[in-house]
Short mmCIF file of C-alpha atoms in Angstrom, two decimals:
data_model
loop_
_atom_site.label_atom_id
_atom_site.label_comp_id
_atom_site.label_asym_id
_atom_site.label_seq_id
_atom_site.Cartn_x
_atom_site.Cartn_y
_atom_site.Cartn_z
CA MET J 315 -25.79 -4.86 -6.41
CA HIS J 316 -25.71 -8.00 -8.56
CA HIS J 317 -22.88 -8.31 -11.06
CA PHE J 318 -22.87 -9.83 -14.56
CA PHE J 319 -20.43 -10.16 -17.46
CA VAL J 320 -21.21 -9.69 -21.16
CA ASN J 321 -19.37 -9.69 -24.48
CA LYS J 322 -18.89 -6.47 -26.42
CA GLU J 323 -21.47 -7.64 -28.99
CA GLN J 324 -24.14 -7.42 -26.27
CA ILE J 325 -23.43 -3.75 -25.54
CA GLU J 326 -25.39 -1.16 -27.49
CA GLU J 327 -25.32 2.63 -27.32
CA SER J 328 -27.80 2.99 -24.48
CA CYS J 329 -28.52 -0.53 -23.29
CA ILE J 330 -26.99 -3.96 -22.72
CA ARG J 331 -28.54 -7.33 -23.61
CA ILE J 332 -27.94 -10.08 -21.05
CA THR J 333 -28.30 -13.58 -22.51
CA GLY J 334 -27.47 -17.18 -21.69
CA SER J 335 -27.66 -18.76 -18.23
CA ASP J 336 -27.73 -15.35 -16.53
CA VAL J 337 -31.28 -14.82 -17.81
CA ASN J 338 -32.59 -17.78 -15.81
CA HIS J 339 -30.54 -16.67 -12.81
CA ILE J 340 -32.04 -13.18 -12.93
CA LYS J 341 -35.62 -14.40 -13.45
CA ASN J 342 -35.90 -17.52 -11.34
CA VAL J 343 -33.12 -17.38 -8.76
CA LEU J 344 -32.70 -13.69 -7.96
CA ARG J 345 -36.31 -12.92 -8.99
CA MET J 346 -35.29 -9.44 -10.08
CA LYS J 347 -37.78 -6.91 -11.39
CA ASN J 348 -37.77 -4.02 -13.83
CA GLY J 349 -36.18 -0.95 -12.30
CA GLU J 350 -33.59 -2.84 -10.23
CA GLU J 351 -29.98 -1.75 -10.68
CA VAL J 352 -27.19 -4.10 -11.76
CA LEU J 353 -23.46 -3.86 -12.43
CA ILE J 354 -22.36 -5.21 -15.82
CA SER J 355 -18.73 -5.62 -16.90
CA ASN J 356 -17.45 -6.06 -20.45
CA GLY J 357 -14.63 -8.36 -19.30
CA VAL J 358 -11.97 -6.00 -20.59
CA ASP J 359 -11.94 -2.43 -19.33
CA LYS J 360 -15.36 -1.02 -18.41
CA ASP J 361 -18.06 -1.32 -15.75
CA TYR J 362 -21.62 -0.31 -16.63
CA PHE J 363 -24.10 0.69 -13.96
CA CYS J 364 -27.49 -0.22 -15.37
CA GLU J 365 -31.20 -0.49 -14.64
CA ILE J 366 -33.22 -3.48 -15.79
CA GLU J 367 -35.92 -2.33 -18.18
CA GLU J 368 -37.20 -5.57 -19.73
CA ILE J 369 -37.03 -9.23 -18.69
CA GLY J 370 -37.86 -11.49 -21.60
CA LYS J 371 -37.82 -15.24 -22.21
CA ASP J 372 -34.27 -15.42 -23.58
CA GLU J 373 -32.92 -11.95 -22.89
CA VAL J 374 -32.77 -9.26 -20.24
CA ARG J 375 -32.34 -5.68 -21.41
CA ALA J 376 -30.68 -3.20 -19.08
CA ARG J 377 -30.50 0.54 -19.64
CA ILE J 378 -27.03 2.08 -19.16
CA LEU J 379 -27.00 4.71 -16.40
CA SER J 380 -23.26 5.39 -16.21
CA VAL J 381 -19.90 3.97 -17.27
CA GLU J 382 -16.77 3.57 -15.17
CA LYS J 383 -13.39 2.89 -16.79
CA GLU J 384 -11.11 2.77 -13.76
CA GLY J 385 -12.69 -0.26 -12.14
CA ARG J 386 -11.13 -2.40 -9.44
CA GLU J 387 -8.31 -4.03 -11.36
CA LEU J 388 -4.69 -3.94 -10.21
CA PRO J 389 -2.40 -1.77 -12.36
CA SER J 390 -0.22 -4.81 -13.15
CA LYS J 391 -0.97 -8.31 -14.41
CA ILE J 392 -0.13 -11.01 -11.87
CA TYR J 393 0.21 -14.61 -13.05
CA LEU J 394 -0.03 -17.30 -10.35
CA PHE J 395 1.83 -20.50 -11.26
CA GLN J 396 0.42 -22.92 -8.72
CA GLY J 397 2.01 -26.31 -8.09
CA LEU J 398 -0.85 -28.78 -8.41
CA PRO J 399 -2.23 -29.37 -4.88
CA LYS J 400 -4.18 -32.26 -3.43
CA SER J 401 -7.98 -32.64 -3.14
CA ASP J 402 -10.03 -29.47 -3.56
CA LYS J 403 -7.35 -27.00 -2.44
CA MET J 404 -7.09 -25.60 -5.98
CA GLU J 405 -10.68 -24.41 -5.78
CA LEU J 406 -9.92 -22.37 -2.65
CA ILE J 407 -6.72 -21.00 -4.19
CA ILE J 408 -8.53 -19.89 -7.35
CA GLN J 409 -11.39 -18.26 -5.46
CA LYS J 410 -9.15 -16.25 -3.13
CA ALA J 411 -6.55 -15.40 -5.77
CA VAL J 412 -9.28 -13.88 -7.96
CA GLU J 413 -10.54 -11.84 -5.00
CA LEU J 414 -6.98 -10.55 -4.46
CA GLY J 415 -6.62 -9.38 -8.06
CA VAL J 416 -4.77 -12.15 -9.93
CA TYR J 417 -4.86 -11.86 -13.73
CA GLU J 418 -4.29 -15.50 -14.65
CA ILE J 419 -3.86 -18.79 -12.81
CA ILE J 420 -1.71 -21.57 -14.24
CA PRO J 421 -1.73 -25.01 -12.58
CA VAL J 422 1.72 -26.60 -12.84
CA ALA J 423 2.73 -30.26 -12.58
CA MET J 424 5.97 -30.28 -10.56
CA LYS J 425 8.32 -33.09 -9.56
CA ASN J 426 7.02 -33.19 -5.98
CA SER J 427 3.35 -32.78 -6.84
CA VAL J 428 1.39 -35.49 -5.05
CA ALA J 429 -1.79 -34.81 -7.00
CA LYS J 430 -2.06 -35.82 -10.64
CA LEU J 431 -4.46 -34.48 -13.24
CA GLU J 432 -5.56 -37.23 -15.58
CA PRO J 433 -5.71 -36.04 -19.23
CA LYS J 434 -9.25 -37.42 -19.58
CA LYS J 435 -10.41 -35.38 -16.58
CA ALA J 436 -8.39 -32.24 -17.28
CA GLU J 437 -10.92 -30.50 -19.51
CA SER J 438 -13.82 -30.88 -17.07
CA LYS J 439 -11.59 -29.89 -14.15
CA ILE J 440 -10.43 -26.71 -15.89
CA LYS J 441 -14.05 -25.90 -16.76
CA ARG J 442 -14.98 -26.28 -13.09
CA TRP J 443 -12.07 -24.09 -12.00
CA GLN J 444 -12.99 -21.42 -14.57
CA ALA J 445 -16.56 -21.33 -13.22
CA ILE J 446 -15.14 -20.74 -9.73
CA ALA J 447 -13.01 -17.89 -11.10
CA GLU J 448 -16.09 -16.32 -12.71
CA SER J 449 -18.11 -16.57 -9.50
CA ALA J 450 -15.29 -14.98 -7.50
CA ALA J 451 -14.90 -12.22 -10.09
CA LYS J 452 -18.59 -11.38 -9.77
CA GLN J 453 -18.45 -11.40 -5.97
CA SER J 454 -15.41 -9.11 -5.84
CA LYS J 455 -16.71 -6.80 -8.61
CA ARG J 456 -13.83 -7.43 -11.02
CA ILE J 457 -13.98 -5.99 -14.53
CA ILE J 458 -12.38 -9.13 -15.95
CA ILE J 459 -12.78 -12.84 -15.33
CA PRO J 460 -9.27 -14.16 -14.69
CA LYS J 461 -8.34 -17.08 -16.90
CA VAL J 462 -7.52 -20.51 -15.50
CA ASN J 463 -5.02 -21.93 -17.96
CA PHE J 464 -4.43 -25.56 -18.83
CA LEU J 465 -1.98 -27.63 -16.80
CA MET J 466 1.65 -26.92 -17.66
CA THR J 467 4.90 -28.72 -16.95
CA TRP J 468 7.61 -26.85 -15.04
CA LYS J 469 9.54 -26.33 -18.28
CA GLU J 470 6.45 -24.94 -20.02
CA ALA J 471 5.74 -22.61 -17.08
CA LEU J 472 9.27 -21.17 -17.18
CA GLU J 473 8.99 -20.62 -20.91
CA TYR J 474 5.61 -18.92 -20.47
CA ALA J 475 6.99 -16.48 -17.90
CA LYS J 476 10.50 -15.87 -19.17
CA ASP J 477 9.74 -12.39 -20.55
CA PHE J 478 7.83 -11.09 -17.52
CA GLU J 479 9.33 -8.08 -15.76
CA TYR J 480 9.25 -9.89 -12.41
CA ASN J 481 9.25 -13.57 -11.52
CA LEU J 482 9.11 -14.33 -7.80
CA ILE J 483 9.46 -17.71 -6.12
CA PRO J 484 8.55 -17.94 -2.43
CA TYR J 485 11.05 -20.55 -1.24
CA GLU J 486 11.56 -22.02 2.20
CA ASN J 487 15.36 -21.85 1.85
CA ALA J 488 15.30 -18.14 1.03
CA ASP J 489 15.89 -16.17 4.23
CA LYS J 490 16.94 -12.66 3.21
CA MET J 491 13.95 -10.55 4.26
CA ALA J 492 15.68 -7.24 3.46
CA GLU J 493 16.28 -8.34 -0.14
CA THR J 494 12.69 -9.54 -0.43
CA LYS J 495 11.34 -6.22 0.85
CA SER J 496 13.57 -4.31 -1.56
CA LEU J 497 12.45 -6.43 -4.50
CA ILE J 498 8.74 -6.10 -3.65
CA SER J 499 9.06 -2.33 -3.16
CA SER J 500 10.65 -2.03 -6.62
CA ILE J 501 7.52 -3.34 -8.36
CA ARG J 502 5.75 -0.63 -10.30
CA PRO J 503 2.42 -0.46 -12.18
CA ASN J 504 2.05 -1.85 -15.69
CA ALA J 505 4.40 -4.75 -15.03
CA SER J 506 3.84 -8.43 -15.69
CA ILE J 507 4.52 -10.45 -12.54
CA GLY J 508 4.86 -14.19 -12.16
CA ILE J 509 4.48 -15.88 -8.77
CA PHE J 510 5.60 -19.51 -8.57
CA ILE J 511 4.24 -21.65 -5.73
CA GLY J 512 5.44 -25.16 -4.96
CA PRO J 513 3.08 -28.09 -4.22
CA GLU J 514 2.74 -29.82 -0.84
CA GLY J 515 6.07 -31.57 -1.39
CA GLY J 516 7.85 -28.30 -2.08
CA PHE J 517 10.16 -27.38 -4.95
CA ASP J 518 12.77 -29.76 -6.24
CA GLU J 519 16.25 -28.20 -6.12
CA ARG J 520 16.63 -28.69 -9.86
CA GLU J 521 13.43 -26.69 -10.46
CA ILE J 522 14.82 -23.80 -8.43
CA ALA J 523 18.15 -24.03 -10.27
CA SER J 524 16.47 -23.86 -13.68
CA ALA J 525 14.44 -20.84 -12.58
CA LEU J 526 17.50 -19.03 -11.19
CA ALA J 527 19.26 -19.66 -14.50
CA LEU J 528 16.57 -17.48 -16.10
CA ASP J 529 17.20 -14.71 -13.53
CA MET J 530 14.01 -15.43 -11.60
CA LYS J 531 14.17 -14.47 -7.93
CA THR J 532 13.53 -16.48 -4.78
CA ILE J 533 11.89 -14.57 -1.92
CA THR J 534 10.96 -15.27 1.68
CA LEU J 535 7.49 -14.91 3.19
CA GLY J 536 8.76 -15.04 6.76
CA LYS J 537 10.22 -17.53 9.21
CA ARG J 538 7.25 -19.87 9.18
CA ILE J 539 6.65 -22.63 6.63
CA LEU J 540 3.40 -21.91 4.80
CA ARG J 541 1.09 -24.43 3.19
CA THR J 542 0.82 -24.32 -0.59
CA GLU J 543 -2.69 -22.85 -0.36
CA THR J 544 -1.40 -20.08 1.93
CA ALA J 545 1.86 -19.10 0.22
CA GLY J 546 0.40 -17.82 -3.04
CA LEU J 547 -2.31 -15.82 -1.34
CA THR J 548 0.24 -14.27 1.01
CA ALA J 549 2.46 -13.24 -1.90
CA LEU J 550 -0.53 -11.85 -3.78
CA SER J 551 -1.59 -9.80 -0.75
CA VAL J 552 1.85 -8.26 -0.34
CA ILE J 553 2.09 -7.32 -4.02
CA MET J 554 -1.50 -5.99 -4.03
CA PHE J 555 -0.67 -3.57 -1.21
CA GLN J 556 2.52 -2.51 -2.99
CA LEU J 557 0.70 -1.80 -6.27
CA GLU J 558 -2.21 0.04 -4.65
CA SER J 559 -0.18 2.08 -2.17
#
């Protein structure tokens, strides 16, 4: 079943109006017809199971068949603070993080980041990353489209997350698996959770020290050293299972 997102202004009592680029996608790419069923999300808290009843030039009208409020969202909001990686690794990280249930993704410029994001290119890059997040949200049937935030410095990232209930930092020098398991098992629904992932060059010791000063916690993901594009997804998977168990 194909999945689309709309704003609340497009939702009426018994039908939903699909507009914008999705109209062309429905008509000319998917070649959908009247009577076909679609899943439409309001981007906040509801899924609508609908049936297409009219395909116009600038608008597709879909009749609401049923509404689901529970959806497929995790019961907590997980924020992924990703040290800026090289090449197109960020695209993979965003796609898979959205599939795993992340709420927001924040690229972070860290001391050991090899990649740099030029200010002139930042806006177009963020736009590209947001489009990837939307595509992944549709594929995984999310109710929301996770936000890809603008690039932050390490200091800005710590400030952004300082009031979260949990802030976890997978760190290669953390080796206490029992403490990590205990911390993960303590996470409960309705919490805000920050996950901080270092870039290819790893965390600088001063970055870890400044995070620990704010009572953030380092954790271990096992005895093996994980790549930056693997570490965040591993942490997300572990927390997802904890929240949905």
